[in-house]
Coordinates of N, CA, C and O in Angstrom, one line a residue:
M1 N -30.3 -10.3 4.0 CA -29.3 -10.3 4.2 C -27.9 -9.5 3.4 O -26.8 -9.2 3.7
D2 N -28.3 -9.6 2.1 CA -27.2 -8.6 1.2 C -27.0 -7.4 2.0 O -25.8 -6.8 1.7
E3 N -28.2 -6.4 2.3 CA -28.0 -5.2 2.7 C -27.3 -5.1 3.8 O -26.4 -4.5 4.2
E4 N -27.5 -5.9 5.0 CA -26.9 -6.2 6.0 C -25.2 -6.4 5.7 O -24.6 -6.1 6.2
L5 N -24.8 -7.6 4.9 CA -23.6 -7.9 4.7 C -22.9 -6.5 4.0 O -21.7 -6.1 4.5
L6 N -23.8 -5.9 2.8 CA -23.1 -4.8 2.6 C -22.8 -3.6 3.5 O -21.7 -2.7 3.8
R7 N -23.7 -3.7 4.2 CA -23.2 -2.8 5.6 C -22.3 -3.0 6.3 O -21.6 -2.0 6.8
L8 N -22.4 -4.2 6.8 CA -20.9 -4.6 7.7 C -19.7 -4.8 6.8 O -18.5 -4.0 7.4
Q9 N -19.8 -4.7 5.4 CA -18.6 -4.6 4.6 C -18.1 -2.8 4.7 O -17.0 -2.7 4.6
Q10 N -19.1 -1.9 4.8 CA -18.8 -0.4 4.8 C -18.1 -0.3 5.8 O -17.1 0.4 5.9
E11 N -18.8 -1.0 6.9 CA -18.3 -1.0 8.5 C -16.9 -1.3 8.9 O -15.9 -0.6 9.2
L12 N -16.4 -2.5 7.9 CA -15.1 -2.7 8.2 C -14.2 -1.9 7.4 O -13.1 -1.5 7.9
A13 N -14.7 -1.5 6.1 CA -13.9 -0.4 5.1 C -13.5 0.8 5.8 O -12.2 1.2 6.3
E14 N -14.4 1.4 6.8 CA -14.2 2.3 7.5 C -13.4 2.4 8.7 O -12.4 3.0 9.4
V15 N -13.2 1.1 9.5 CA -12.4 0.6 10.6 C -11.1 0.6 10.0 O -10.0 1.0 10.6
Q16 N -11.0 0.1 8.9 CA -9.5 -0.4 8.3 C -8.7 0.7 7.9 O -8.1 0.9 8.3
L17 N -9.8 1.7 7.5 CA -9.1 3.1 7.4 C -8.6 3.9 8.7 O -7.8 4.7 8.5
E18 N -9.2 3.7 9.7 CA -8.7 4.1 11.0 C -7.5 4.0 11.4 O -7.3 2.9 11.5
D19 N -6.7 4.9 12.0 CA -5.8 4.4 12.8 C -5.8 4.0 14.3 O -6.7 4.7 14.9
S20 N -5.3 2.6 14.7 CA -6.0 2.2 15.8 C -5.2 1.0 16.0 O -4.0 0.9 15.5
E21 N -4.6 1.5 17.9 CA -3.9 0.4 18.2 C -4.4 -1.0 18.5 O -3.6 -1.8 18.5
Q22 N -5.7 -1.0 18.3 CA -6.4 -2.2 18.3 C -6.5 -3.0 16.9 O -7.4 -2.3 16.4
R23 N -6.2 -4.0 16.5 CA -6.5 -4.5 15.0 C -6.6 -5.9 15.1 O -5.8 -6.7 16.5
L24 N -7.3 -6.5 14.6 CA -7.7 -8.1 14.2 C -6.3 -8.6 13.5 O -6.0 -8.0 12.5
S25 N -5.8 -9.7 14.5 CA -4.6 -10.6 13.5 C -5.3 -11.3 12.3 O -6.6 -11.6 12.6
D26 N -4.7 -12.1 11.5 CA -5.3 -12.6 10.4 C -5.5 -14.3 11.6 O -6.4 -14.3 10.6
K27 N -5.1 -14.5 12.2 CA -5.2 -15.6 12.7 C -7.0 -15.4 13.3 O -7.7 -16.1 13.2
N28 N -7.3 -14.5 14.2 CA -8.4 -13.9 14.5 C -9.5 -13.5 13.8 O -10.6 -13.7 13.5
V29 N -8.9 -13.3 12.6 CA -10.1 -13.0 11.4 C -10.4 -14.2 10.6 O -11.6 -14.6 10.1
V30 N -9.4 -15.2 10.4 CA -9.8 -16.5 10.1 C -10.8 -17.2 10.9 O -12.0 -18.1 10.7
T31 N -10.5 -17.0 12.3 CA -11.3 -17.5 13.3 C -12.8 -17.4 13.5 O -13.9 -17.9 13.6
L32 N -12.9 -15.9 13.4 CA -14.1 -15.0 13.1 C -15.0 -15.8 11.9 O -16.2 -16.2 12.0
I33 N -14.3 -15.6 10.6 CA -14.8 -16.0 9.3 C -15.3 -17.4 9.6 O -16.4 -18.2 9.2
L34 N -14.5 -18.3 10.0 CA -14.8 -19.7 10.5 C -16.3 -20.2 11.3 O -17.1 -20.8 10.9
K35 N -16.3 -19.2 12.5 CA -17.5 -19.2 13.3 C -18.3 -19.1 12.0 O -19.9 -19.2 12.7
L36 N -18.2 -17.7 12.0 CA -19.3 -17.2 10.8 C -20.0 -18.5 10.1 O -21.4 -18.7 9.9
I37 N -19.1 -19.3 9.3 CA -19.4 -20.4 8.6 C -20.0 -21.3 9.6 O -21.1 -21.9 8.9
Q38 N -19.8 -21.7 10.5 CA -20.2 -22.8 11.0 C -21.9 -22.0 11.6 O -22.7 -23.1 11.9
L39 N -22.2 -21.0 12.1 CA -23.3 -20.6 12.4 C -23.9 -20.7 11.5 O -25.3 -20.2 11.7
K40 N -23.6 -20.9 10.3 CA -24.2 -20.3 8.9 C -25.0 -19.3 8.3 O -26.0 -18.8 8.4
K41 N -24.0 -18.3 9.2 CA -24.6 -16.9 8.9 C -23.7 -16.2 7.5 O -24.3 -15.3 6.9
V42 N -22.7 -17.1 7.0 CA -22.1 -16.6 5.7 C -22.1 -17.9 4.9 O -21.4 -18.8 5.7
E43 N -21.9 -17.9 4.0 CA -21.8 -19.1 2.7 C -20.8 -18.6 2.1 O -20.7 -17.5 1.5
L44 N -19.4 -19.3 2.3 CA -18.1 -18.7 1.2 C -17.9 -20.2 0.2 O -17.9 -21.1 0.9
V45 N -17.1 -19.4 -0.3 CA -16.3 -21.0 -1.3 C -14.8 -20.1 -1.3 O -14.3 -19.2 -1.1
Y46 N -13.9 -21.5 -0.8 CA -12.5 -21.2 -0.6 C -12.0 -21.3 -2.1 O -12.3 -22.2 -2.8
T47 N -10.5 -20.5 -2.0 CA -9.9 -20.5 -3.1 C -9.1 -21.9 -3.2 O -9.0 -22.8 -1.7
V48 N -8.2 -22.3 -3.8 CA -7.7 -23.5 -3.7 C -6.1 -23.7 -2.8 O -6.1 -23.9 -1.9
T49 N -5.6 -22.1 -2.5 CA -4.8 -21.8 -1.7 C -5.7 -21.9 0.0 O -4.7 -21.8 0.8
G50 N -6.8 -21.3 -0.3 CA -7.4 -21.6 1.0 C -7.2 -19.9 1.7 O -7.5 -19.6 3.0
K51 N -6.7 -19.1 1.2 CA -6.1 -17.9 1.5 C -7.3 -17.0 1.1 O -7.3 -15.8 1.9
E52 N -8.0 -17.1 0.6 CA -9.1 -16.2 0.0 C -10.3 -17.3 -0.2 O -10.4 -18.2 -0.1
Y53 N -11.7 -16.2 0.4 CA -12.9 -16.8 -0.1 C -13.5 -15.9 -0.8 O -13.2 -14.6 -1.1
L54 N -14.6 -16.3 -1.5 CA -16.0 -15.6 -2.5 C -17.0 -16.1 -1.9 O -17.2 -17.0 -1.5
T55 N -18.0 -15.2 -2.0 CA -19.5 -15.8 -2.1 C -20.0 -16.6 -3.3 O -19.4 -16.5 -4.5
P56 N -21.1 -17.4 -3.0 CA -21.3 -18.0 -4.2 C -21.5 -17.2 -5.2 O -21.4 -17.4 -6.8
S57 N -22.5 -16.1 -5.2 CA -23.2 -15.1 -5.8 C -21.5 -14.5 -7.0 O -21.8 -14.7 -7.7
Q58 N -20.6 -14.1 -6.0 CA -19.7 -13.6 -6.3 C -18.6 -14.5 -7.7 O -18.3 -14.3 -8.4
L59 N -18.7 -15.9 -7.0 CA -17.8 -16.8 -7.8 C -18.9 -17.1 -9.0 O -18.1 -17.1 -10.0
E60 N -20.1 -17.1 -9.3 CA -21.0 -16.9 -10.4 C -20.7 -15.7 -11.4 O -20.7 -16.2 -12.3
N61 N -20.7 -14.5 -10.7 CA -20.1 -13.7 -11.4 C -18.9 -13.6 -12.2 O -18.5 -13.2 -13.0
E62 N -17.9 -14.4 -11.3 CA -16.3 -14.3 -11.9 C -16.5 -15.6 -12.8 O -15.9 -15.2 -13.9
I63 N -17.5 -16.5 -13.0 CA -17.8 -17.9 -13.9 C -18.1 -16.7 -14.9 O -17.6 -17.1 -16.0
E64 N -19.2 -16.1 -15.0 CA -19.6 -15.0 -15.8 C -18.8 -14.1 -16.6 O -18.4 -14.3 -18.1
D65 N -17.6 -13.7 -16.3 CA -16.7 -12.5 -16.5 C -15.9 -13.4 -17.4 O -15.6 -13.3 -18.2
E66 N -15.3 -14.7 -16.9 CA -14.4 -15.7 -17.2 C -15.1 -16.3 -18.8 O -14.2 -15.9 -20.2
L67 N -16.1 -16.3 -18.8 CA -16.8 -16.6 -20.1 C -16.8 -15.8 -21.0 O -16.7 -16.2 -22.3
T68 N -17.0 -14.7 -20.7 CA -17.2 -13.2 -21.9 C -15.7 -13.5 -22.1 O -15.4 -12.9 -23.3
S69 N -14.7 -13.2 -21.3 CA -13.7 -12.6 -22.0 C -13.0 -14.0 -22.8 O -11.8 -13.6 -23.2
R70 N -13.4 -15.1 -22.6 CA -12.8 -16.6 -23.3 C -13.9 -16.5 -24.5 O -13.8 -17.7 -25.2
G71 N -14.4 -15.7 -24.9 CA -15.4 -15.8 -26.1 C -16.6 -16.3 -25.7 O -17.2 -17.1 -27.1
G72 N -17.2 -17.2 -24.9 CA -18.5 -17.7 -24.5 C -18.4 -19.2 -24.1 O -19.4 -20.0 -24.5
R73 N -17.2 -19.9 -24.7 CA -16.9 -21.2 -24.8 C -15.9 -21.4 -23.7 O -14.5 -21.0 -24.0
L74 N -15.8 -22.6 -22.8 CA -15.1 -22.6 -21.7 C -15.0 -24.0 -21.0 O -15.8 -24.4 -20.5
R75 N -14.0 -24.6 -20.8 CA -14.0 -25.9 -20.1 C -14.0 -25.7 -18.3 O -13.4 -24.9 -18.5
L76 N -14.8 -26.9 -18.0 CA -14.7 -26.4 -16.3 C -13.3 -26.6 -15.8 O -12.6 -25.9 -14.7
D77 N -12.4 -27.3 -16.1 CA -11.2 -27.4 -15.4 C -10.1 -26.1 -15.9 O -9.0 -25.7 -15.2
E78 N -10.4 -25.7 -17.3 CA -9.4 -24.0 -17.3 C -10.1 -23.2 -16.4 O -9.5 -21.9 -16.1
M79 N -11.8 -23.1 -16.3 CA -12.0 -22.0 -15.2 C -11.9 -22.1 -14.1 O -11.4 -21.4 -13.2
S80 N -11.4 -23.5 -13.6 CA -11.3 -23.8 -12.2 C -9.9 -23.3 -11.9 O -9.3 -22.7 -11.0
A81 N -8.8 -23.5 -13.0 CA -7.7 -23.2 -12.9 C -7.1 -21.5 -13.1 O -6.6 -21.0 -12.2
S82 N -7.7 -20.7 -13.7 CA -7.9 -19.4 -13.6 C -8.5 -18.8 -12.8 O -8.1 -17.8 -12.2
L83 N -9.7 -19.3 -12.4 CA -10.5 -18.5 -11.0 C -9.8 -19.2 -9.4 O -9.8 -18.3 -8.5
N84 N -8.9 -20.0 -9.8 CA -8.2 -20.6 -8.3 C -9.3 -21.3 -7.2 O -8.9 -21.3 -6.2
I85 N -10.3 -22.0 -7.9 CA -11.2 -22.5 -7.2 C -11.1 -23.9 -7.7 O -11.0 -24.4 -8.7
D86 N -11.4 -24.6 -6.9 CA -11.8 -25.9 -6.5 C -12.7 -26.3 -8.0 O -13.9 -25.7 -8.0
I87 N -12.4 -27.5 -8.6 CA -13.6 -27.6 -9.7 C -15.1 -28.2 -9.0 O -15.9 -28.2 -9.8
I88 N -15.2 -29.0 -8.0 CA -16.7 -29.1 -7.7 C -17.0 -27.9 -7.3 O -18.3 -27.6 -7.7
D89 N -16.7 -26.9 -6.7 CA -17.2 -25.7 -6.4 C -17.5 -24.7 -7.7 O -18.5 -24.4 -8.0
V90 N -16.5 -25.1 -8.7 CA -17.0 -24.5 -10.0 C -18.2 -24.9 -10.6 O -19.3 -24.3 -11.0
E91 N -18.0 -26.5 -10.8 CA -19.2 -27.2 -11.3 C -20.4 -26.6 -10.7 O -21.4 -27.0 -11.2
N92 N -20.6 -26.6 -9.5 CA -21.8 -26.4 -8.5 C -22.4 -25.2 -9.0 O -23.4 -24.5 -9.4
A93 N -21.1 -24.1 -9.5 CA -21.6 -23.0 -9.3 C -22.3 -22.6 -10.8 O -23.2 -21.7 -11.1
V94 N -21.4 -23.4 -11.8 CA -21.8 -23.2 -13.1 C -23.3 -24.2 -13.4 O -24.4 -23.7 -14.4
K95 N -24.0 -25.0 -12.6 CA -24.8 -25.7 -12.4 C -25.9 -24.8 -12.1 O -26.9 -24.7 -12.8
N96 N -25.6 -24.1 -11.2 CA -27.0 -23.2 -10.6 C -27.1 -22.3 -11.8 O -27.8 -21.4 -11.9
L97 N -25.8 -21.6 -12.2 CA -26.0 -20.6 -13.5 C -26.9 -21.1 -14.7 O -27.5 -20.2 -15.2
V98 N -26.5 -22.4 -15.0 CA -27.1 -23.0 -16.1 C -28.5 -23.3 -15.8 O -29.8 -22.8 -16.5
N99 N -28.6 -23.5 -14.6 CA -30.5 -23.8 -13.9 C -31.4 -22.5 -14.0 O -32.5 -22.1 -13.9
N100 N -30.2 -21.1 -13.9 CA -30.8 -20.0 -13.6 C -30.8 -18.8 -14.9 O -31.1 -17.8 -15.0
N101 N -29.9 -19.2 -16.0 CA -29.9 -18.6 -17.1 C -30.0 -19.0 -18.6 O -29.2 -20.0 -18.4
E102 N -30.9 -18.9 -19.1 CA -31.1 -19.5 -20.1 C -30.3 -19.3 -21.3 O -29.9 -20.2 -22.1
G103 N -29.4 -18.4 -20.9 CA -28.4 -18.1 -22.1 C -26.8 -18.8 -21.6 O -25.8 -18.8 -22.6
I104 N -27.0 -19.9 -20.6 CA -25.8 -20.6 -20.5 C -26.1 -22.2 -20.3 O -27.0 -22.6 -19.8
S105 N -25.1 -22.9 -20.8 CA -25.6 -24.5 -21.1 C -24.4 -25.2 -21.1 O -22.8 -24.8 -21.4
F106 N -24.5 -26.4 -20.7 CA -23.4 -27.4 -20.8 C -23.4 -27.8 -22.4 O -24.2 -28.3 -22.7
L107 N -22.1 -28.4 -22.5 CA -21.8 -28.5 -24.0 C -21.2 -30.1 -23.4 O -19.5 -29.9 -22.8
G108 N -21.8 -31.3 -23.5 CA -21.3 -32.7 -22.4 C -21.3 -32.4 -21.2 O -22.3 -31.4 -20.7
S109 N -20.5 -32.6 -20.6 CA -20.4 -32.8 -18.9 C -18.9 -31.7 -18.4 O -18.8 -31.2 -17.2
I110 N -18.3 -31.5 -19.5 CA -16.9 -31.0 -18.9 C -16.8 -29.3 -19.5 O -16.0 -28.6 -19.2
E111 N -17.8 -28.9 -20.6 CA -17.7 -27.7 -21.1 C -19.0 -26.7 -20.9 O -19.8 -27.1 -21.1
V112 N -18.8 -25.5 -20.9 CA -19.9 -24.4 -20.6 C -19.9 -23.6 -21.9 O -18.9 -23.4 -22.6
I113 N -20.8 -23.3 -22.5 CA -21.2 -22.4 -23.7 C -22.3 -21.5 -23.6 O -23.3 -21.7 -22.5
T114 N -22.4 -20.4 -23.9 CA -23.3 -19.4 -24.3 C -24.1 -19.1 -25.2 O -23.6 -19.7 -26.2
S115 N -25.2 -19.0 -25.4 CA -26.1 -18.7 -26.2 C -25.4 -17.6 -27.5 O -25.7 -18.0 -28.9
W116 N -24.9 -16.7 -27.0 CA -24.1 -15.8 -27.8 C -23.0 -16.1 -28.8 O -22.6 -16.0 -30.2
Y117 N -22.1 -17.4 -28.0 CA -21.1 -18.1 -28.6 C -21.8 -19.1 -29.8 O -21.3 -18.7 -31.1
L118 N -23.0 -19.7 -29.8 CA -23.6 -20.5 -30.7 C -24.1 -19.5 -31.7 O -24.3 -19.6 -32.7
D119 N -24.6 -18.2 -31.6 CA -24.9 -17.2 -32.5 C -23.5 -17.0 -33.1 O -24.1 -16.8 -34.6
T120 N -22.8 -16.8 -32.8 CA -21.3 -16.5 -33.6 C -21.1 -17.1 -34.0 O -20.8 -17.1 -35.5
V121 N -21.2 -18.5 -33.9 CA -20.7 -19.9 -34.8 C -21.5 -19.7 -35.9 O -21.4 -20.2 -37.2
A122 N -23.0 -19.6 -35.7 CA -24.3 -19.9 -36.8 C -23.8 -18.7 -38.0 O -23.7 -19.2 -39.0
M123 N -23.1 -17.5 -37.2 CA -23.4 -16.5 -38.2 C -22.0 -16.8 -39.1 O -22.0 -16.8 -40.4
E124 N -20.9 -17.2 -38.4 CA -19.9 -17.6 -39.5 C -20.0 -19.0 -40.3 O -19.7 -18.8 -41.4
W125 N -20.6 -19.4 -39.9 CA -20.8 -20.7 -40.7 C -21.9 -20.5 -42.1 O -21.6 -20.6 -42.9
N126 N -23.0 -19.4 -41.4 CA -23.6 -18.9 -42.7 C -22.8 -17.8 -43.7 O -23.2 -18.2 -45.0
E127 N -21.9 -17.1 -42.8 CA -21.1 -16.6 -44.1 C -20.4 -17.5 -44.8 O -19.9 -17.3 -46.0
L128 N -19.6 -18.3 -44.1 CA -18.9 -19.6 -45.1 C -19.8 -20.0 -46.1 O -19.3 -20.0 -47.0
L129 N -21.0 -20.4 -46.0 CA -21.9 -21.0 -46.7 C -22.0 -20.0 -47.7 O -22.3 -20.4 -49.2
Q130 N -22.2 -19.1 -47.4 CA -22.4 -17.7 -48.8 C -21.9 -17.5 -49.6 O -21.6 -17.3 -50.6
E131 N -20.3 -17.4 -48.9 CA -18.8 -17.3 -49.9 C -19.0 -18.6 -50.5 O -18.3 -18.3 -51.9
K132 N -18.6 -20.0 -50.1 CA -18.7 -21.0 -50.9 C -19.5 -21.5 -52.1 O -19.8 -22.4 -52.7
G133 N -20.8 -21.2 -51.5 CA -22.2 -21.4 -52.2 C -22.8 -22.7 -51.8 O -22.6 -23.2 -50.7
Q134 N -24.0 -22.8 -52.7 CA -24.7 -24.0 -52.1 C -24.0 -25.3 -51.9 O -24.1 -26.3 -51.7

């Protein structure tokens, strides 16, 4: 299905570059997307504004990028605001990431941390202990 989706995206990009008198209106595009969702041909996550969509895998990629840019520790509400995605969708995507990635964990129920964040904290504490003595 990913190959078909990539092929369709490429076709869409090519068609959009062509000059044409016949173009789909925004309303028609929305109707098509809603029909694809209804037929379960595509799964999408809406932004809070409803003007943009993400696939679940793209949302997970965005979450991983956000964790990286924020140092490996981030609250779900901050992630939701930053990504402009409803917190329920963010929480579901993070749960999926946690289940499929040993390097990402929940800290309590509202915060996400990475293993490299914990490694960094451990190294900082070790250095501090070395400097201050036993």
